[in-house]
Structure formats: C-alpha cells, structure tokens
Amino acid sequence: MMDNITQLEGMRCHKHYFSLPLDYSVPQGQTIQVFARELQGLQPGAQNLPLLLYFQGGPGFAAQRPLANGGWIKRALQQYRVLLLDQRGTGLSSPVSYRTLAGLTAVQQAQYLSYFRADNIVRDAEAIRQQLSPQAPWSVLGQSFGGFCILRYLSVAPEGLQQAFITGGIPSLTRSADEVYRATYQRVLSKNREFQRRFPDAPKLLNTLAAHLRQHQEYLPNGDLLTVEMLQLLGIHLGMMQGPEAVYYLLEQALVSGANGSTLNPLFAEHFTQMLSYHTNPLYVLLHEAIYCQQTSSAWAAHRLRAEYPEFSPEADELLLTGEMVYPWMLQQISNLRPLQECAELLASKQDWPTLYNLQQLAANKVPVAAAIYSDDMYVEREFSLETAAQVANLRYWLTSEYEHNGIRIDGEHILERLIALNNGSQLR
C-alpha cells in the first residue's frame, strides 16, 4: 500500500506499508507491518527509474530519514528510485521495545524476536520486490549489517537482484562469534591507542571521570545510574569518522566545580545519553551477537572474551573504551532494557539459529557485487571481509584507508559513484 506523497528538497517521497508474515513458514499466521520510504528525483521520468533498495546498518536501526537530496542518495537518484527499508522491528515496521513486548512471557518474547534476523529481513525485501517490481530484479545497497543482509540475499534469492553494492559490511561466512570478537577487541584496542595519541590529555580526562563515578552516584537524564562500565560504551564512536572528536569534546566537559566540589556536568549527561542509543534500540543489544550465529549460540561472546583482554577492565588503572560489544550487565543497568533481561538470556543461549549463508551458491554467484572494504574498520574485521570476498564469485572490492566505518555518511556520493564504476568494470580516481 502506498500513500502520503511528500516533498523534500530535490526529491519526492512516497510511503509504503506492507503486511507480511512474521514467520514465512506459516504464511497465513501472524503478520507484522513493514514500512519503506520511496525517494524519487525531480528530473523527467524519475518515477519510471528502476529501484535501489537500501539496507540500513545495525541490527535494530531504522533507515535514515533524509532531509534533502544529498550524499549517496543524490548519486543514486540520478539512475534509481531509492527505497529506504525500515527493517522489521525498527522505525515504522512493527517496532520492538519493552512496551511493545509487554504482555508476552520471556519465552514468547524470545520466540518472536528469533524472526528478526537477516534471514527474515531478506524475506521481507523479496516479498516487497514482488509487489513493487515483480517483472524485474532490483539493485541493493547495504551499509555495515546491511551488507550482511545482502550476502544472505545472494545466498537464497539471487534471482531478485540486478546488482549489489556493499559499504563496510562483508561478514565472515563461517567464523564464530568468538572469533569475531577476538578480532574486534584487538581493533578497539588499536583505536584507543590512536585516540590517546591524537588527544594526549584524553586518558587523564577519562580516568578522572572514572574515579569520580566510583566515588559518587551520578544519574543520567533518563534516571539511569552512570557507571564506569556504561562510560566505556562511548568507545563505539572511536571507529567512526568524526567520532573520536565527539568523544574528546564530551570528556572535556564531563565535570564541573561547585560549592560542594566536582560534580557531573548536566551538559555531559544529556549529550552522553544522546550518543548511546541502546535505550531506544533494544534489538541492537538483543540480537547483535545473533547475527554471527549459525547452528550455535553466542553465549554472550563479547562478555566471556573480555576476560582475555584485561586492558578493558572497568577497574583498570588506565581506563579504555569498549566498542560495539554488548554485555549482559546492560540489561540490568539500562532501564529500558531491564524488562527484557530474561528474553536476552534466552536469545544468548539459543543454539538452533538457522544457517545464513549458502557457500555453494555464493561461489557460483552471477550477480555483480561491488564492495568498499575499509582497511581500518573497527566493526567489521578487514581480514574476514577479504576472506569472504575470495569466496564470492563476481565480487569486486575497493580496499581503502580513506574512510572509517561511516564513510557512506561522510562522502556517500563519491563512494557510491566508485562502486557503480566497479560494477561497470571501470575505475575512478
């Protein structure tokens, strides 16, 4: 269903709503709503251009809400209509929160959320394609976790794809969550050292704040107690372009002096809350490790492996920031996650996650795939991406140190232009 044609600077927007099965093995069973926003340029004939579907990074984040025709969208609209998909459980697609899951037992919650991984996101995408473009395959662009979705799409429904573009999102096809997080901890350690070299006073600022939090109870605007462990979560930004700067400028303003001594700056507390989205995007915590699971459980891999890296202890003399890892204590300390603790434990122990990738199909892939691999990516291990690239036929990649993980947000027009050229068999400088 489509309605509500709106207009933004340089483009028209159409809203699409689809009623799709929660479980595709029971097509007449429970349904969910899935939302997608179609963008069209203003040039003549724009409404007849082929579709490019965008898979957002995550998991558990809605597609971007564009403000104007710019970035990668500007390049895409020259030859496509763009479809921004709110993956199931996000945005306007039957969103998941402790409130929407209230009334279900923990077992029912875990069973429901087991249908929210890449396998069913791709089933949704193909069902939507069959409604919007039934006579022709479409193109897809995936950022980060969106690239994981594309590898799944190529594994199970390549007939639906004309070509694919991936930015910072080529996963390992076979490696376990433990292997992924061992590599990730090493990358995060490197990013911490780089952060310290760039901002020599950052360690003192961070350690002073940590010492204050160990001695004083400080609360965030949402009522959550700010702990040292929670403070370490700021490290998720160290792998983004402009992220280290944002973290440093925040730490500069962490504490203020008053008549009763040092106290937490309300400005810090407000901005800190805004920089961490776990309280508004629970799927990221609940399913983050599950994206690596195939016929095995994650068993809180990042939490277990943290013991192998004592540098990341919250009690360390020199405090380090963690990355995108999720930990069971987050379900205790973050109030919006607290009602989902038992559900999270069930998902972490789930052993029968379906296999995501068809190695034989990928080895015989005929769909042109162009990928940007960021050599210093903190979130998707470069060596694992190169390993996978060698296993997927018809995949060309651009290995670059020019960008961090969020390059598509910073210089998306150029990056997409480069990937389009790769699929066309040409190179751009």
Tab-separated table of C-alpha atoms in Angstrom, residues 93 102 126 147 164 176 185 209 259 274 296 332 340 372 374:
chain	number	residue	atom	x	y	z
A	93	SER	CA	7.974	-1.592	10.913
A	102	ALA	CA	4.871	-6.285	27.318
A	126	GLU	CA	11.974	-10.103	-1.625
A	147	GLY	CA	25.930	-5.868	3.787
A	164	ALA	CA	24.594	-5.120	-5.288
A	176	SER	CA	32.011	-17.910	15.120
A	185	TYR	CA	38.796	-6.382	20.751
A	209	LEU	CA	35.825	10.933	35.388
A	259	ALA	CA	30.461	24.854	46.161
A	274	GLN	CA	22.115	11.065	23.103
A	296	THR	CA	25.255	-22.329	17.622
A	332	GLN	CA	20.479	-4.540	34.343
A	340	LEU	CA	13.942	-7.823	28.669
A	372	ALA	CA	34.057	-0.879	-0.215
A	374	TYR	CA	37.716	-0.076	4.967
